[in-house]
Tab-separated table of C-alpha atoms in Angstrom:
chain	number	residue	atom	x	y	z
K	265	UNK	CA	1.264	139.442	-162.910
K	266	UNK	CA	1.121	138.954	-159.133
K	267	UNK	CA	2.995	135.648	-159.409
K	268	UNK	CA	5.661	137.360	-161.528
K	269	UNK	CA	5.893	140.233	-159.034
K	270	UNK	CA	6.168	137.681	-156.216
K	271	UNK	CA	9.061	136.014	-158.065
K	272	UNK	CA	10.882	139.292	-158.689
K	273	UNK	CA	10.470	140.443	-155.071
K	274	UNK	CA	11.557	137.016	-153.796
K	275	UNK	CA	14.635	137.125	-156.017
K	276	UNK	CA	15.512	140.653	-154.848
K	277	UNK	CA	15.137	139.655	-151.181
K	278	UNK	CA	17.291	136.593	-151.710
K	279	UNK	CA	19.944	138.646	-153.508
K	280	UNK	CA	20.014	141.136	-150.619
K	281	UNK	CA	20.217	138.277	-148.107
K	282	UNK	CA	23.047	136.625	-150.052
K	283	UNK	CA	24.992	139.893	-150.181
K	284	UNK	CA	24.477	140.269	-146.427
K	285	UNK	CA	25.747	136.695	-146.004
K	286	UNK	CA	28.975	137.650	-147.771
K	287	UNK	CA	29.420	140.566	-145.370
K	288	UNK	CA	28.353	138.437	-142.390
K	289	UNK	CA	31.004	135.804	-143.123
K	290	UNK	CA	33.737	138.122	-144.433
K	291	UNK	CA	33.266	140.852	-141.827
K	292	UNK	CA	32.738	143.676	-144.314
K	293	UNK	CA	30.192	146.505	-144.418
K	294	UNK	CA	27.339	144.897	-142.428
K	295	UNK	CA	26.780	145.717	-138.746
K	296	UNK	CA	26.513	142.116	-137.499
K	297	UNK	CA	29.044	139.454	-138.525
K	298	UNK	CA	30.109	136.033	-137.288
K	299	UNK	CA	32.680	137.856	-135.134
K	300	UNK	CA	30.953	140.988	-133.870
K	301	UNK	CA	27.683	142.711	-133.217
K	302	UNK	CA	25.566	139.787	-132.060
K	303	UNK	CA	24.382	139.105	-128.516
K	304	UNK	CA	27.128	137.944	-126.154
K	305	UNK	CA	26.960	134.538	-124.508
K	306	UNK	CA	29.290	132.145	-122.670
K	307	UNK	CA	31.280	130.023	-125.130
K	308	UNK	CA	29.408	126.739	-124.568
K	309	UNK	CA	26.009	128.417	-124.950
K	310	UNK	CA	27.217	130.381	-127.992
K	311	UNK	CA	28.400	127.195	-129.695
K	312	UNK	CA	25.104	125.441	-128.926
K	313	UNK	CA	23.049	128.338	-130.309
K	314	UNK	CA	25.235	128.748	-133.400
K	315	UNK	CA	25.186	125.030	-134.201
K	316	UNK	CA	21.404	125.081	-133.709
K	317	UNK	CA	21.118	127.932	-136.222
K	318	UNK	CA	23.202	126.012	-138.748
K	319	UNK	CA	21.031	122.935	-138.127
K	320	UNK	CA	17.908	125.051	-138.721
K	321	UNK	CA	19.300	125.977	-142.143
K	322	UNK	CA	20.049	122.316	-142.873
K	323	UNK	CA	16.603	121.134	-141.801
K	324	UNK	CA	14.847	123.818	-143.864
K	325	UNK	CA	16.893	122.967	-146.952
K	326	UNK	CA	16.521	119.218	-146.480
K	327	UNK	CA	12.773	119.181	-145.809
K	328	UNK	CA	11.785	121.705	-148.476
K	329	UNK	CA	13.915	119.977	-151.145
K	330	UNK	CA	12.171	116.628	-150.703
K	331	UNK	CA	9.745	115.622	-153.489
K	332	UNK	CA	7.099	114.626	-150.909
K	333	UNK	CA	7.196	118.094	-149.338
K	334	UNK	CA	7.121	119.780	-152.767
K	335	UNK	CA	4.083	117.729	-153.794
K	336	UNK	CA	2.301	118.669	-150.576
K	337	UNK	CA	3.261	122.336	-150.964
K	338	UNK	CA	1.987	122.489	-154.550
K	339	UNK	CA	-1.466	121.555	-153.254
K	340	UNK	CA	-1.363	124.826	-151.305
K	341	UNK	CA	0.502	127.186	-153.678
K	342	UNK	CA	0.845	127.180	-157.479
K	343	UNK	CA	3.870	125.324	-158.813
K	344	UNK	CA	5.270	128.568	-160.229
K	345	UNK	CA	5.555	129.944	-156.676
K	346	UNK	CA	7.190	126.915	-155.021
K	347	UNK	CA	10.831	127.804	-155.703
K	348	UNK	CA	10.386	131.419	-154.626
K	349	UNK	CA	8.743	130.220	-151.411
K	350	UNK	CA	11.815	128.040	-150.803
K	351	UNK	CA	14.015	131.141	-151.271
K	352	UNK	CA	11.879	133.227	-148.934
K	353	UNK	CA	12.065	130.500	-146.284
K	354	UNK	CA	15.859	130.495	-146.736
K	355	UNK	CA	15.886	134.283	-146.297
K	356	UNK	CA	13.892	133.844	-143.091
K	357	UNK	CA	16.342	131.274	-141.746
K	358	UNK	CA	19.291	133.499	-142.621
K	359	UNK	CA	17.603	136.472	-140.952
K	360	UNK	CA	17.224	134.450	-137.769
K	361	UNK	CA	20.872	133.401	-138.084
K	362	UNK	CA	22.075	136.972	-138.625
K	363	UNK	CA	20.138	138.297	-135.627
K	364	UNK	CA	20.699	135.412	-133.200
K	365	UNK	CA	24.280	134.387	-133.991
K	366	UNK	CA	26.540	134.479	-130.934
K	367	UNK	CA	30.071	135.707	-131.742
K	368	UNK	CA	33.052	133.644	-130.658
K	369	UNK	CA	35.873	136.110	-131.409
K	370	UNK	CA	38.756	133.974	-130.090
K	371	UNK	CA	41.389	133.763	-132.847
K	372	UNK	CA	42.164	130.254	-134.096
K	373	UNK	CA	44.664	131.405	-136.716
K	374	UNK	CA	45.708	134.673	-138.325
K	375	UNK	CA	47.792	135.301	-141.394
K	376	UNK	CA	50.146	138.231	-141.323
K	377	UNK	CA	49.434	141.454	-143.179
K	378	UNK	CA	51.474	140.240	-146.160
K	379	UNK	CA	49.334	137.097	-146.728
K	380	UNK	CA	45.926	138.410	-145.651
K	381	UNK	CA	45.032	139.993	-149.031
K	382	UNK	CA	45.844	136.746	-150.863
K	383	UNK	CA	43.698	134.686	-148.486
K	384	UNK	CA	40.875	137.203	-148.843
K	385	UNK	CA	41.206	136.955	-152.634
K	386	UNK	CA	40.798	133.170	-152.362
K	387	UNK	CA	37.639	133.699	-150.286
K	388	UNK	CA	36.147	136.038	-152.871
K	389	UNK	CA	37.135	133.615	-155.634
K	390	UNK	CA	35.030	131.065	-153.740
K	391	UNK	CA	32.055	133.441	-153.677
K	392	UNK	CA	32.597	134.036	-157.404
K	393	UNK	CA	32.739	130.302	-158.133
K	394	UNK	CA	29.471	129.828	-156.278
K	395	UNK	CA	27.772	132.589	-158.249
K	396	UNK	CA	29.185	131.403	-161.582
K	397	UNK	CA	27.978	127.864	-160.945
K	398	UNK	CA	24.383	129.113	-160.582
K	399	UNK	CA	24.555	130.495	-164.115
K	400	UNK	CA	26.033	127.242	-165.408
K	401	UNK	CA	22.976	125.279	-164.252
K	402	UNK	CA	20.345	128.018	-164.929
K	403	UNK	CA	20.475	130.869	-162.457
K	404	UNK	CA	16.942	132.099	-163.150
K	405	UNK	CA	15.423	128.641	-162.740
K	406	UNK	CA	17.377	127.995	-159.538
K	407	UNK	CA	16.109	131.254	-158.023
K	408	UNK	CA	12.485	130.952	-159.170
K	409	UNK	CA	12.347	133.704	-161.805
K	410	UNK	CA	11.949	131.374	-164.779
K	411	UNK	CA	8.977	129.646	-163.163
K	412	UNK	CA	7.166	132.901	-162.409
K	413	UNK	CA	8.008	134.334	-165.854
K	414	UNK	CA	6.571	131.267	-167.605
K	415	UNK	CA	3.432	131.466	-165.442
K	416	UNK	CA	3.071	135.139	-166.366
K	417	UNK	CA	3.304	134.222	-170.055
K	418	UNK	CA	0.856	131.321	-169.645
K	419	UNK	CA	3.435	128.705	-170.597
K	420	UNK	CA	4.004	125.387	-168.814
K	421	UNK	CA	7.130	124.892	-166.754
K	422	UNK	CA	9.406	122.021	-167.672
K	423	UNK	CA	12.725	121.316	-166.038
K	424	UNK	CA	15.691	121.661	-168.320
K	425	UNK	CA	18.019	118.666	-168.500
K	426	UNK	CA	21.237	119.017	-166.555
K	427	UNK	CA	24.243	119.682	-168.779
K	428	UNK	CA	27.698	118.616	-167.620
K	429	UNK	CA	30.056	121.356	-168.812
K	430	UNK	CA	32.581	123.916	-167.608
K	431	UNK	CA	33.164	123.628	-163.834
K	432	UNK	CA	30.756	120.685	-163.626
K	433	UNK	CA	33.212	118.607	-165.673
K	434	UNK	CA	35.827	119.091	-162.946
K	435	UNK	CA	33.753	119.209	-159.736
K	436	UNK	CA	30.489	117.501	-158.855
K	437	UNK	CA	29.073	120.516	-156.989
K	438	UNK	CA	30.969	123.763	-157.754
K	439	UNK	CA	28.377	125.866	-155.916
K	440	UNK	CA	29.074	123.996	-152.689
K	441	UNK	CA	32.831	123.987	-153.314
K	442	UNK	CA	32.775	127.755	-153.864
K	443	UNK	CA	30.915	128.302	-150.600
K	444	UNK	CA	33.233	125.951	-148.706
K	445	UNK	CA	36.214	127.920	-149.984
K	446	UNK	CA	34.567	131.257	-149.150
K	447	UNK	CA	33.733	130.139	-145.596
K	448	UNK	CA	37.163	128.691	-144.847
K	449	UNK	CA	39.548	131.121	-146.562
K	450	UNK	CA	39.835	133.536	-143.665
K	451	UNK	CA	42.770	135.864	-143.098
K	452	UNK	CA	41.785	135.670	-139.424
K	453	UNK	CA	39.856	132.535	-138.475
K	454	UNK	CA	37.904	133.002	-135.274
K	455	UNK	CA	36.157	130.286	-133.319
K	456	UNK	CA	32.799	131.664	-134.514
K	457	UNK	CA	33.748	131.573	-138.170
K	458	UNK	CA	35.184	128.085	-137.714
K	459	UNK	CA	31.864	126.929	-136.249
K	460	UNK	CA	30.069	128.554	-139.170
K	461	UNK	CA	32.453	126.972	-141.694
C-alpha cells in the first residue's frame, strides 16, 4: 500500500509541476515565469545560470535513464518505485529551475494583437500533442503508476512492447515535438524564453 501511495503522490506532484511548467513557459497564472518574477542578474550571468539549469535537467534525465544507473538504483529501492523516483527527481530539478531562473525580458520578436491568439493556440496544441503522446505509449507506465499498482496487487511488472500507431507513425518522438512547439510558439519571444527553448 505504501508503494502505491508513493506512486500516487509522485504522480500528483509531477502533474502539479508539469502544470506549473506550462504557466512558467507561457506566462500564465503562476507568479514566476521565464520572463518575470525571478531574481535579477546581469545578462551574461543570467544566461550562464539559465543554461546551467537547463543542463542540470539534461544531466538528471540522461544519467537516471541509463540502464547502469537503473540497475544500481534498484539495489537500493524496489523496482516498482524506480520510475516514480525519476519523476520526483525531475520535480526537484524543475523546482530549482523555477526558483533560480533569471529572467531576460528583452523582446526578440512580438506578433501583433491580431496574430498573438493564433500563435498561442499553436503553443497549446504543442502541449496537447505532448500530453496525447504519453497516452499513446502508456501514460500510467511512463509516470510510474502502473508499476506501483502492479506491486500493490502482487503482480510482476513487465514492459509492454512499443506499438507504432497514431502520431508515432508520422513522427519519431511526438512528445518531444509537442514540447518543442510549445516552447517556441510564443506571441512574444523574449531572450529568456529563447534560451529556455
